[in-house]
PDB file of C-alpha atoms and ligand atoms in Angstrom:
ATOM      1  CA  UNK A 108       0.000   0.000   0.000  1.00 86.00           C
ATOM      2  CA  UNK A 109       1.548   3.807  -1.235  1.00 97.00           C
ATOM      3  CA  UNK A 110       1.668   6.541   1.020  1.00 98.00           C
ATOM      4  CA  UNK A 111      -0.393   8.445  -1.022  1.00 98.00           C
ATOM      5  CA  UNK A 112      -3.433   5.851  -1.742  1.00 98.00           C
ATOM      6  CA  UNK A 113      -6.371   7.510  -2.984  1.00 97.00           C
ATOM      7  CA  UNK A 114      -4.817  11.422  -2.753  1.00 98.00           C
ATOM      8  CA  UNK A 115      -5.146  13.698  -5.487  1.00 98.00           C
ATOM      9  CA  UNK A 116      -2.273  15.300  -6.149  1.00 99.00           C
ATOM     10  CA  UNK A 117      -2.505  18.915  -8.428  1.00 99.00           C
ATOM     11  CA  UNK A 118       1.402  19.701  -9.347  1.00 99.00           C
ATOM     12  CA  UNK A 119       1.598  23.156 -11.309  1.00 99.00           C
ATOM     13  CA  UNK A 120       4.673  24.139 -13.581  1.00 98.00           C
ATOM     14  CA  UNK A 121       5.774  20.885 -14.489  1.00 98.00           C
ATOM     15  CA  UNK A 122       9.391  20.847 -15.940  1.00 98.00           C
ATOM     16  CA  UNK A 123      10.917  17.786 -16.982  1.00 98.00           C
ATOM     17  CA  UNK A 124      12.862  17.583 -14.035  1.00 98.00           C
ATOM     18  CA  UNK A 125      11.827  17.925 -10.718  1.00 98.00           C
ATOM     19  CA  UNK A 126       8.043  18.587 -11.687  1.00 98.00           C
ATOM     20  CA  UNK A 127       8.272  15.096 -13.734  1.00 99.00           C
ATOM     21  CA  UNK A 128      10.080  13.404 -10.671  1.00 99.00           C
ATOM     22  CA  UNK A 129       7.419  14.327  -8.199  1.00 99.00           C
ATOM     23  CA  UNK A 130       4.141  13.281 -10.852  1.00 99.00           C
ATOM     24  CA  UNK A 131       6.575   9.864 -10.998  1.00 98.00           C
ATOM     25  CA  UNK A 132       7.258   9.325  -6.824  1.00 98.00           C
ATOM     26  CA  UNK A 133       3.403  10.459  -6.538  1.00 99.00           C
ATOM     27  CA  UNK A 134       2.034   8.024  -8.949  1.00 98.00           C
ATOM     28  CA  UNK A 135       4.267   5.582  -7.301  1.00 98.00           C
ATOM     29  CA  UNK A 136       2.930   5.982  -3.521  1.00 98.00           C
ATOM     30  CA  UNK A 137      -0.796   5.412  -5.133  1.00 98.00           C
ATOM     31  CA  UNK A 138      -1.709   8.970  -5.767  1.00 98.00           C
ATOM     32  CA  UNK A 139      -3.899  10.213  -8.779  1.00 98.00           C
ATOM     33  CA  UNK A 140      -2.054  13.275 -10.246  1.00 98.00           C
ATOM     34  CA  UNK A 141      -2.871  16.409 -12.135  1.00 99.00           C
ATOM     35  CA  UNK A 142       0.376  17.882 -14.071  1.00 99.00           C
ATOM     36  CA  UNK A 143       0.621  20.974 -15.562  1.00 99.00           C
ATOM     37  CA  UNK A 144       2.318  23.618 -17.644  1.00 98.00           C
ATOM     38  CA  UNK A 145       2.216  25.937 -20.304  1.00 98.00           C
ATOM     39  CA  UNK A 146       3.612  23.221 -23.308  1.00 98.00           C
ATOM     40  CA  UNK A 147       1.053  20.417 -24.258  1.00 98.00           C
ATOM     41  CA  UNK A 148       3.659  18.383 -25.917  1.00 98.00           C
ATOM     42  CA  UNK A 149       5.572  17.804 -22.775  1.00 98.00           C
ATOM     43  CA  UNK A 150       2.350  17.194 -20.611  1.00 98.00           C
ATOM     44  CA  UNK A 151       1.422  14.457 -23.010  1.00 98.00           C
ATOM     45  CA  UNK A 152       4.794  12.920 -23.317  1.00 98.00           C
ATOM     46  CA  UNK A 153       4.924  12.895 -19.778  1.00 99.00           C
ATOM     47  CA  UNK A 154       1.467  11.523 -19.422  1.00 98.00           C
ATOM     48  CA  UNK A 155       1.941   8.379 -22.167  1.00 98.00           C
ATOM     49  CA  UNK A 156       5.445   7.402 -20.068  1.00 98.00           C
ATOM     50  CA  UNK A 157       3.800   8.123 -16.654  1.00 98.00           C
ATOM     51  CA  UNK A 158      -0.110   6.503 -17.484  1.00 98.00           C
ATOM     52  CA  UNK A 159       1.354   2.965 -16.706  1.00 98.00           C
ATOM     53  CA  UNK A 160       1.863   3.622 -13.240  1.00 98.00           C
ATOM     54  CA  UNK A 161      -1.477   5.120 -12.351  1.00 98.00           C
ATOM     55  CA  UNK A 162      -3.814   8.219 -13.375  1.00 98.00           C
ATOM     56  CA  UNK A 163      -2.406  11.113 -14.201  1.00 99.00           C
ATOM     57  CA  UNK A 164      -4.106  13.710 -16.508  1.00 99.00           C
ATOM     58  CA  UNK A 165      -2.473  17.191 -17.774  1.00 99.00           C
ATOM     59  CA  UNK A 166      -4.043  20.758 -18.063  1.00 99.00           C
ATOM     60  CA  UNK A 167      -2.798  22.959 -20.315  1.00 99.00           C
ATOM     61  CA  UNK A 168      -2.829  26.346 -18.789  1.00 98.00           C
ATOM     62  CA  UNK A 169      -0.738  29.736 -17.537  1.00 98.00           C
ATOM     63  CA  UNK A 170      -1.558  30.320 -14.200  1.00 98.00           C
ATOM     64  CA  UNK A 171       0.255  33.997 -14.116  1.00 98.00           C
ATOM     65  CA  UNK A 172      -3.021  35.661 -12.967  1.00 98.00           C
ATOM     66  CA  UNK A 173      -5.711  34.571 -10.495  1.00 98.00           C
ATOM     67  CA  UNK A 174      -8.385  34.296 -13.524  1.00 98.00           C
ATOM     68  CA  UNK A 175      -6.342  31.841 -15.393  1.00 98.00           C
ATOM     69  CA  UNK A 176      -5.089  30.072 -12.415  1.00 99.00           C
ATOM     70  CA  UNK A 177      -8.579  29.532 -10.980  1.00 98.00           C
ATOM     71  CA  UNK A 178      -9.038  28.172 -14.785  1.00 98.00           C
ATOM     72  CA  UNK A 179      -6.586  25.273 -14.269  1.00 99.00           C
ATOM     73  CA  UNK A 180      -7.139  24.462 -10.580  1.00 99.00           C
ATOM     74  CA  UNK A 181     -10.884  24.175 -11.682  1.00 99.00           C
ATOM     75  CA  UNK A 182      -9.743  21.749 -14.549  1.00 99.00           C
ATOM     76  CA  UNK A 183      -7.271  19.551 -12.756  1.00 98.00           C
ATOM     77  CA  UNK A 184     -10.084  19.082  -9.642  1.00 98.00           C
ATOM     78  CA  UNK A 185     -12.501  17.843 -12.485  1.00 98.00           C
ATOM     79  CA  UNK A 186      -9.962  15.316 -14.167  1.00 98.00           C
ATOM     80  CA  UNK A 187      -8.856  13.982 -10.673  1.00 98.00           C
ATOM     81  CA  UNK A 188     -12.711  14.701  -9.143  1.00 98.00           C
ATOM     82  CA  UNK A 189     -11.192  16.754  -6.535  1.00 98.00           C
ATOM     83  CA  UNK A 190      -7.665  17.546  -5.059  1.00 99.00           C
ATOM     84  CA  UNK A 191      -6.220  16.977  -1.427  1.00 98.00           C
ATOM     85  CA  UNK A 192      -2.519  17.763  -2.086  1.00 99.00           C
ATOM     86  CA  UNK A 193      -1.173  20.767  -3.960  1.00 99.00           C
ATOM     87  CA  UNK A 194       2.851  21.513  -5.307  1.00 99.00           C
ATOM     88  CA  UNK A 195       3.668  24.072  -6.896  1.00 99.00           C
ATOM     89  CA  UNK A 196       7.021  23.926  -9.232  1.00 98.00           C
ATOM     90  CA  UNK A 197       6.757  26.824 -11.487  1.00 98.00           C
ATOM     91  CA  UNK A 198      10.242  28.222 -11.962  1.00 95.00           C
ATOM     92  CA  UNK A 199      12.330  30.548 -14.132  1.00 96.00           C
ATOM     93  CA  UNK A 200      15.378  32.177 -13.215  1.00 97.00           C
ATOM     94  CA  UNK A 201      16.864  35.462 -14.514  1.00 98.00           C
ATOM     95  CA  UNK A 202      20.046  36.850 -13.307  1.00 97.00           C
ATOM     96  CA  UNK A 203      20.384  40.388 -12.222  1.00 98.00           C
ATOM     97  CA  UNK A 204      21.601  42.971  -9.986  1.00 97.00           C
ATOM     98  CA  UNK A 205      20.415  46.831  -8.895  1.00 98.00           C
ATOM     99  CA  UNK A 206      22.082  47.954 -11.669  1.00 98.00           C
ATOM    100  CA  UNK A 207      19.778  46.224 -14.653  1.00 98.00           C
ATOM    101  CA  UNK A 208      17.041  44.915 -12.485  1.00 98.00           C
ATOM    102  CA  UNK A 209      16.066  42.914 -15.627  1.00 98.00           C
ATOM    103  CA  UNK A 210      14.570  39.587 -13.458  1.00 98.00           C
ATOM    104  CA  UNK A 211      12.477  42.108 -11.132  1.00 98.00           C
ATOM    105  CA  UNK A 212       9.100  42.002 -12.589  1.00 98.00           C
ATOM    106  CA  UNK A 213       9.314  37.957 -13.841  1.00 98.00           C
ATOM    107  CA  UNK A 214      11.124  36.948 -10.856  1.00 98.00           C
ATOM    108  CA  UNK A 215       8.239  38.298  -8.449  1.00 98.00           C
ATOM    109  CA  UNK A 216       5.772  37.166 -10.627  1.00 98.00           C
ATOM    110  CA  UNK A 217       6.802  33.541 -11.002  1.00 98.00           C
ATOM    111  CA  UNK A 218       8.010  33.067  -7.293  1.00 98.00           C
ATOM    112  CA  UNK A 219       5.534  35.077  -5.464  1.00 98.00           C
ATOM    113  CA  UNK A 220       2.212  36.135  -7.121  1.00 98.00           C
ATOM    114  CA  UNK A 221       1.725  32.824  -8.967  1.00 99.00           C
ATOM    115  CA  UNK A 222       2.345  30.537  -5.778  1.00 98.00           C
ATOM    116  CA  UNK A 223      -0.478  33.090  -3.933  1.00 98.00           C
ATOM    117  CA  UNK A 224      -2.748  32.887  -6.689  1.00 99.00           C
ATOM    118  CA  UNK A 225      -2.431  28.734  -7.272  1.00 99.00           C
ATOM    119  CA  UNK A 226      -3.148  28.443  -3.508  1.00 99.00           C
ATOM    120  CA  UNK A 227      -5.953  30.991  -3.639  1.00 99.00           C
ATOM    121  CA  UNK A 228      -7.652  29.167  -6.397  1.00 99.00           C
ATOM    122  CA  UNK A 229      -6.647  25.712  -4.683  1.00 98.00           C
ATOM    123  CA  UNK A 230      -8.446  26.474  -1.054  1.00 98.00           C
ATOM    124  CA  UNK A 231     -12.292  25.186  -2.101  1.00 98.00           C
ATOM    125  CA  UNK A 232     -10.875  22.169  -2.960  1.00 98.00           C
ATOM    126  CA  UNK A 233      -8.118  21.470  -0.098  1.00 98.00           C
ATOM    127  CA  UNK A 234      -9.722  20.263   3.484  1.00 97.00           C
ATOM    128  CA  UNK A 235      -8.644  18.623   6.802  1.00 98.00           C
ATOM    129  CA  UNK A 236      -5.449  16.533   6.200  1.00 98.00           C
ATOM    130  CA  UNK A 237      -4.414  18.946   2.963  1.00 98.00           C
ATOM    131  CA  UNK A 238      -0.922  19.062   2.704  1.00 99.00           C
ATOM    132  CA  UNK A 239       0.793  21.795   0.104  1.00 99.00           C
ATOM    133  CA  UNK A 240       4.421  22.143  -0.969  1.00 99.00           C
ATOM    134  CA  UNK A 241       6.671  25.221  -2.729  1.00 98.00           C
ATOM    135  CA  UNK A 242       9.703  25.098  -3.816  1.00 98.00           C
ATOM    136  CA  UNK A 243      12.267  28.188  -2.847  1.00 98.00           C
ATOM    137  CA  UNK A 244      15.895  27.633  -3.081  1.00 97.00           C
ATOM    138  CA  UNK A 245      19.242  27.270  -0.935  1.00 95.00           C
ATOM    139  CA  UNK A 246      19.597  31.060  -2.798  1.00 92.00           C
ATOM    140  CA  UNK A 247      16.665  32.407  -1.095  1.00 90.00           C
ATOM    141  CA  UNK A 248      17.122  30.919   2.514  1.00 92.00           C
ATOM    142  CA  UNK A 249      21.296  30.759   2.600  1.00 91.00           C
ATOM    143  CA  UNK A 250      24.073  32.945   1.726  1.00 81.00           C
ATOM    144  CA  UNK A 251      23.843  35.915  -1.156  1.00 83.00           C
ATOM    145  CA  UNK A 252      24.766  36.105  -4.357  1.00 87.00           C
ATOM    146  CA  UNK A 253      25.853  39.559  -6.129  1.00 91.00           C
ATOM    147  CA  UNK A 254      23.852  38.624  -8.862  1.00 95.00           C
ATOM    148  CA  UNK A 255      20.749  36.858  -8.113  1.00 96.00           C
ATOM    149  CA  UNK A 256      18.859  40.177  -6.398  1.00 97.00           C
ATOM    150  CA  UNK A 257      15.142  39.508  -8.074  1.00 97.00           C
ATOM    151  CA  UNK A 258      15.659  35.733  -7.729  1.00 97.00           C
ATOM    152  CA  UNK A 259      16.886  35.796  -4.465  1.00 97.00           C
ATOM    153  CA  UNK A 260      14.258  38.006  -3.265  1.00 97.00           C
ATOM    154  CA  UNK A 261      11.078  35.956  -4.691  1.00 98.00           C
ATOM    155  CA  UNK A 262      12.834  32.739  -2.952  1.00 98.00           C
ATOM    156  CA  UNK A 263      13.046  34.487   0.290  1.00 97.00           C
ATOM    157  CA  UNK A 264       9.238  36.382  -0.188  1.00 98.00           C
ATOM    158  CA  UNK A 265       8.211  32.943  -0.949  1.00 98.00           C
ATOM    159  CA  UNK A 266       9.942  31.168   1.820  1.00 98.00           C
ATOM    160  CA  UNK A 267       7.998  33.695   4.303  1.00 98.00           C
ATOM    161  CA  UNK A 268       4.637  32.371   2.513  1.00 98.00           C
ATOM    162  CA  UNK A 269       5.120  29.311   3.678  1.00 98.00           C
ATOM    163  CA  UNK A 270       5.312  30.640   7.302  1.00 98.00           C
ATOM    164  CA  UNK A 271       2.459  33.104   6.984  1.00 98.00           C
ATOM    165  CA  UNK A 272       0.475  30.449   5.390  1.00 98.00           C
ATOM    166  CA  UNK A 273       1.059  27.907   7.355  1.00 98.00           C
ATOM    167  CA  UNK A 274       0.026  30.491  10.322  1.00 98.00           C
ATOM    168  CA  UNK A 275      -3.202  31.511   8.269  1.00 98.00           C
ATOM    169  CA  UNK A 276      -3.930  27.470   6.906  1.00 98.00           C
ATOM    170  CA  UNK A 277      -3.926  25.931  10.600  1.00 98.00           C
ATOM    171  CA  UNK A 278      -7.046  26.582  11.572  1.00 98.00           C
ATOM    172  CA  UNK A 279      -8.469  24.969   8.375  1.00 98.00           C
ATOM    173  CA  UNK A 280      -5.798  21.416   9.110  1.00 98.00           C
ATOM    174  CA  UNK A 281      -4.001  22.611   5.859  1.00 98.00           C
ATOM    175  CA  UNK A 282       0.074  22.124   6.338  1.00 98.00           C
ATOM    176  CA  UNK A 283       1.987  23.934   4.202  1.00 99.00           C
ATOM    177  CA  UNK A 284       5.747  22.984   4.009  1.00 99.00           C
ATOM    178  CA  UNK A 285       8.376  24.428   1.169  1.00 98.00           C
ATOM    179  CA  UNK A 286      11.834  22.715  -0.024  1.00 98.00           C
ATOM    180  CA  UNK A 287      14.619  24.971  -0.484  1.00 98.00           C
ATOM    181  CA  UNK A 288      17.631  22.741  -3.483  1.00 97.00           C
ATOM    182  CA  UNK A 289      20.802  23.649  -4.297  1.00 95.00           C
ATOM    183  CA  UNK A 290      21.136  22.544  -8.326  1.00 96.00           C
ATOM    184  CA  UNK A 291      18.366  20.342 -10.020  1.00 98.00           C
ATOM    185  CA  UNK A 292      20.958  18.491 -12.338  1.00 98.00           C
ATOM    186  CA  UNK A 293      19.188  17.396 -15.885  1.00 97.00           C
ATOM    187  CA  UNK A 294      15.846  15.598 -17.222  1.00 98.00           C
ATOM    188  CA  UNK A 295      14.322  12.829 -15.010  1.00 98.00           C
ATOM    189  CA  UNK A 296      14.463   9.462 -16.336  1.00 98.00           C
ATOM    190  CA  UNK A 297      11.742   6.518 -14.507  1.00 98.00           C
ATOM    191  CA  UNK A 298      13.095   3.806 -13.009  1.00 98.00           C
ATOM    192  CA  UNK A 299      17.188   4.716 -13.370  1.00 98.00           C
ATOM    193  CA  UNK A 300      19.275   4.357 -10.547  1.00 98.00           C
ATOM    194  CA  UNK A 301      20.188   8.112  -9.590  1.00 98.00           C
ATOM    195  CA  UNK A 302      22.146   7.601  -6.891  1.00 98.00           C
ATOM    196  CA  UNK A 303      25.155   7.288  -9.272  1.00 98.00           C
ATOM    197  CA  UNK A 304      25.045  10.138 -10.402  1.00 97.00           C
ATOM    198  CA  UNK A 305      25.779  12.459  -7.283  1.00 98.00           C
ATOM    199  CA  UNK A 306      27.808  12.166  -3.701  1.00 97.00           C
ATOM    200  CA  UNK A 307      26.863  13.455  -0.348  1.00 97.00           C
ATOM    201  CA  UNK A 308      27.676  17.153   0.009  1.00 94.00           C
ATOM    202  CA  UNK A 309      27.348  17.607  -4.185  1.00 96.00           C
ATOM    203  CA  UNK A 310      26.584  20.873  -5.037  1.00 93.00           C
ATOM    204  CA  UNK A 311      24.131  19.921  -7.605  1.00 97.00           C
ATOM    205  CA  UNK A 312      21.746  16.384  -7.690  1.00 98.00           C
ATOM    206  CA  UNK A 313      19.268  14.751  -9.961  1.00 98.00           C
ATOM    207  CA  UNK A 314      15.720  15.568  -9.641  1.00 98.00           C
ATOM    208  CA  UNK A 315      14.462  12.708  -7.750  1.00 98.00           C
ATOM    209  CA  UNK A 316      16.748  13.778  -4.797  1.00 98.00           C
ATOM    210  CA  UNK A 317      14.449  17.097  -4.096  1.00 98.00           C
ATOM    211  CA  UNK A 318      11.309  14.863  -5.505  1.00 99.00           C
ATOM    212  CA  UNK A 319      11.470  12.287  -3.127  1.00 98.00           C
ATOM    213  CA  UNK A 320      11.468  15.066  -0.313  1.00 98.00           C
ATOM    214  CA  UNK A 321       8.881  16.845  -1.971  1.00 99.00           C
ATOM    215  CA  UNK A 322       6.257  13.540  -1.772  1.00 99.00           C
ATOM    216  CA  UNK A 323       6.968  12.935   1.996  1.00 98.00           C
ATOM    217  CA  UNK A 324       5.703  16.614   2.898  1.00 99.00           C
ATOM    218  CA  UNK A 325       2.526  15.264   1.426  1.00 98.00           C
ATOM    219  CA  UNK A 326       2.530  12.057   3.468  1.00 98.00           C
ATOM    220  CA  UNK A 327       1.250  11.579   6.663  1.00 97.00           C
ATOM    221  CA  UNK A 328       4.611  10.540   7.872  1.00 98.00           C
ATOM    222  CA  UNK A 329       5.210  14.185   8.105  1.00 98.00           C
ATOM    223  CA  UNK A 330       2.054  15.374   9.262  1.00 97.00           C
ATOM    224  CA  UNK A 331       4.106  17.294  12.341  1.00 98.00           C
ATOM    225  CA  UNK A 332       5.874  19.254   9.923  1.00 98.00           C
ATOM    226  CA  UNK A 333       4.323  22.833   9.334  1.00 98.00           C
ATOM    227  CA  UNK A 334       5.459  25.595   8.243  1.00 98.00           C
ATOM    228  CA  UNK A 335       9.185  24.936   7.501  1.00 98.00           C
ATOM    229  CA  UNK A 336      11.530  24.903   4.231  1.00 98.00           C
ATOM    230  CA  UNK A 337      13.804  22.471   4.506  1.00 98.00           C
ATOM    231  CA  UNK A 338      17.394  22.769   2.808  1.00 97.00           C
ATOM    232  CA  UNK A 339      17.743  20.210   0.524  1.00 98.00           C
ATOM    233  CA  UNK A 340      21.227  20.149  -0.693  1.00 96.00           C
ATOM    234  CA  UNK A 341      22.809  17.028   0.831  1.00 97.00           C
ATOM    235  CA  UNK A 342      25.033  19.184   3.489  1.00 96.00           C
ATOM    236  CA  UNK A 343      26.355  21.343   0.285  1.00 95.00           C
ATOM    237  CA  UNK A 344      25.809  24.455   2.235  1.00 93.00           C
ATOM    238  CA  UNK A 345      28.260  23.591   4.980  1.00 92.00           C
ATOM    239  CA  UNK A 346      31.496  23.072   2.756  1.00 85.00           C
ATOM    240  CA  UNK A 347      31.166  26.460   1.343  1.00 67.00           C
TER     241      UNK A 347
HETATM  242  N1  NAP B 270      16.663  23.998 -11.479  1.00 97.58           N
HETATM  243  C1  NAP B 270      17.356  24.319 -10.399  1.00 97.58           C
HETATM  244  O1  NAP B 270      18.576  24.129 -10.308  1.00 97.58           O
HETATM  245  C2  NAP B 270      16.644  24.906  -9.202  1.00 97.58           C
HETATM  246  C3  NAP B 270      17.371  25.271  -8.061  1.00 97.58           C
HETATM  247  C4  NAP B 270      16.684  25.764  -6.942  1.00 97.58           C
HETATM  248  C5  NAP B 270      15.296  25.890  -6.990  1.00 97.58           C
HETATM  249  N2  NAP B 270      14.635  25.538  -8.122  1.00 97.58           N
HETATM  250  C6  NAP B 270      13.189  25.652  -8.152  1.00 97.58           C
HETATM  251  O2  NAP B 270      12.656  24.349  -8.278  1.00 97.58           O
HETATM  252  C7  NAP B 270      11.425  24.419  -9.036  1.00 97.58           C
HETATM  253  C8  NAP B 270      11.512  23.462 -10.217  1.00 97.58           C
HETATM  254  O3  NAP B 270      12.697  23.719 -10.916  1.00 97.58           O
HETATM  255  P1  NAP B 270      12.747  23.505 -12.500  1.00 97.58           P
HETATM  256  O4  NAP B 270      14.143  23.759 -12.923  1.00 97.58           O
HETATM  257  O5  NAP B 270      12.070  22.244 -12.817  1.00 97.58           O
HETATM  258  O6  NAP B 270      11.839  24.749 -12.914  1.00 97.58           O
HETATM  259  P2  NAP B 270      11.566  25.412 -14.321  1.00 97.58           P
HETATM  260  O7  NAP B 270      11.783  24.473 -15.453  1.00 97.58           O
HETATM  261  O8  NAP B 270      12.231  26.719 -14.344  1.00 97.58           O
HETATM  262  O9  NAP B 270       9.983  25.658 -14.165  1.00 97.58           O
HETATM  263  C9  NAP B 270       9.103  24.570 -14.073  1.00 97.58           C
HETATM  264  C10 NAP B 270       8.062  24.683 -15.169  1.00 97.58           C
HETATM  265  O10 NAP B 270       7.134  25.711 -14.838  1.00 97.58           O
HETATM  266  C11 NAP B 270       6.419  25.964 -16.025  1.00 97.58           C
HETATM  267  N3  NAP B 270       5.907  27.324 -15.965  1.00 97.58           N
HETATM  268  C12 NAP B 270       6.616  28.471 -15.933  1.00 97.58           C
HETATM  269  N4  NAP B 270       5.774  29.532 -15.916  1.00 97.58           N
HETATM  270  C13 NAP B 270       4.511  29.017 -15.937  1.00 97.58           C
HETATM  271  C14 NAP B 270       3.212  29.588 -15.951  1.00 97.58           C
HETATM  272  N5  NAP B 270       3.063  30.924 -15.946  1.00 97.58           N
HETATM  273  N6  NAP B 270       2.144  28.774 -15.980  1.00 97.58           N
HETATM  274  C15 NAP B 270       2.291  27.430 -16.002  1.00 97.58           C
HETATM  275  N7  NAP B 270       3.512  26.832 -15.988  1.00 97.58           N
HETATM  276  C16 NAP B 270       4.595  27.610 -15.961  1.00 97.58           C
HETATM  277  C17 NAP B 270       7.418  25.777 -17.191  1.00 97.58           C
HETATM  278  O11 NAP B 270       6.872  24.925 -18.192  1.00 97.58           O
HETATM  279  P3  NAP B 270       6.195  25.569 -19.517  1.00 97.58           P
HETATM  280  O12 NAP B 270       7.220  26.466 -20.127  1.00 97.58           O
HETATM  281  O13 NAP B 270       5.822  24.379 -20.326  1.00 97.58           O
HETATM  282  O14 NAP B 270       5.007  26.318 -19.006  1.00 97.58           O
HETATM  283  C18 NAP B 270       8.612  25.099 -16.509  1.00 97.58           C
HETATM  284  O15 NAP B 270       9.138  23.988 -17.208  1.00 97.58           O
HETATM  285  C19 NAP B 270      11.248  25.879  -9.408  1.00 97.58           C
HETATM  286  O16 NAP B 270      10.458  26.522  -8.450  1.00 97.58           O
HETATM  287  C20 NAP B 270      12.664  26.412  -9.344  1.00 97.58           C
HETATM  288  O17 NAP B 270      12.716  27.814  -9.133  1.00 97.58           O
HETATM  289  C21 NAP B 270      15.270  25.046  -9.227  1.00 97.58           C
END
């Protein structure tokens, strides 16, 4: 028996890395999963390798304003009949500094106003025992960089979400938790052995390392853990 029998998973900004990896571990605890992104050919490519390992379904969609991200959340609960579980991968990352600003107004866009208006458009479906996940980054929760300013900043707004959130979502029995990676190295591949492919303290690792993380936060096995982002980066941090 999965860990995740009979949830419905929505994950939103699929890439085909970590957002793959997570739709895969999901499918794999006995969840029913709702993927999407803004490119139909990768939902459905991801779909026909994933279908054989449980029901998944795509939505085609850009969820960069509340109207449109209401549009997709509405879709994925009717493919899956509902959803308990929420992640939310959307990415992007510009480099910039106070000079150029040239990541400011995509960088707070894609890291804080489209997590805020997924969840928003998430809440009539999530209940008692909902469990939702973000993703920030060792960037936005460790040491600065000169030239990550708008990324940084999103990753650290959206790390504070998942505080004020998880403050706000406790009365409802919603836990919202957020990962923060170093590098998500490459594509994810089903059923390859990954561990090969990295060491212990590795600046960067392969998707399923942050995936697998990502699909415990929605398990009951972590259903004390509230309001945190964890650092996942394998120690990384520490031999800076
Ligand atoms: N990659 C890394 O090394 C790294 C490191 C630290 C943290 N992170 C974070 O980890 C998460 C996943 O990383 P990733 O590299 O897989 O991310 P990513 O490829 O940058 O983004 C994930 C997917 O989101 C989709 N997306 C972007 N804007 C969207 C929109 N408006 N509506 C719907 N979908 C949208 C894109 O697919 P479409 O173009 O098809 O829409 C994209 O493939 C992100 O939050 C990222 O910031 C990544």
């Amino acid at each position: 028996m999965g860990r995740l029998e009979n949830r419905k998973v929505a994950i939103i900004g699929v890439s085909e890395g970590l957002g793959y990896a997570v739709a895969y571990f999901a499918l794999r605890e006995g969840a029913s999963v709702c993927i999407n992104a803004r490119s139909e050919s990768k939902l459905r490519k991801i779909k026909d390798t994933l279908s054989k390992y449980g029901k998944i379904e795509y939505v085609v969609g850009d969820v960069s304003s509340l109207i449109t991200a209401k549009e997709v959340i509405n879709k994925c609960a009717s493919s899956l009949n509902g959803i308990d579980d929420l992640v939310i991968t959307v990415g992007g990352y510009i480099e910039d500094t106070i000079e150029d600003l040239k990541g400011l107004e995509e960088m707070i866009k894609n890291h804080i106003k489209i997590p805020l208006y997924v969840i928003n458009s998430s809440l009539k479906y999530l209940n008692e025992g909902s469990s939702i996940v973000l993703v920030s980054s060792i960037s936005g929760v460790d040491k600065a960089s000169p030239n990550q300013l708008s990324y940084a900043i999103g990753k650290t707004g959206l790390a504070k979400a998942v505080e004020i959130l998880a403050s706000e979502l406790i009365r409802k029995g919603i836990r919202i938790n957020g990962i923060a990676p170093t590098f998500i190295d490459g594509n994810f591949e089903p059923e390859r052995n990954w561990k090969v492919y990295r060491k212990l303290g590795d600046p960067k690792a392969p998707p399923e390392d942050f995936a697998r993380v990502i699909v415990w936060l929605l398990t009951d096995e972590s259903e004390w853990v509230n309001g945190v982002v964890i650092p996942v980066d394998g120690g990384a941090r520490l031999r800076k």
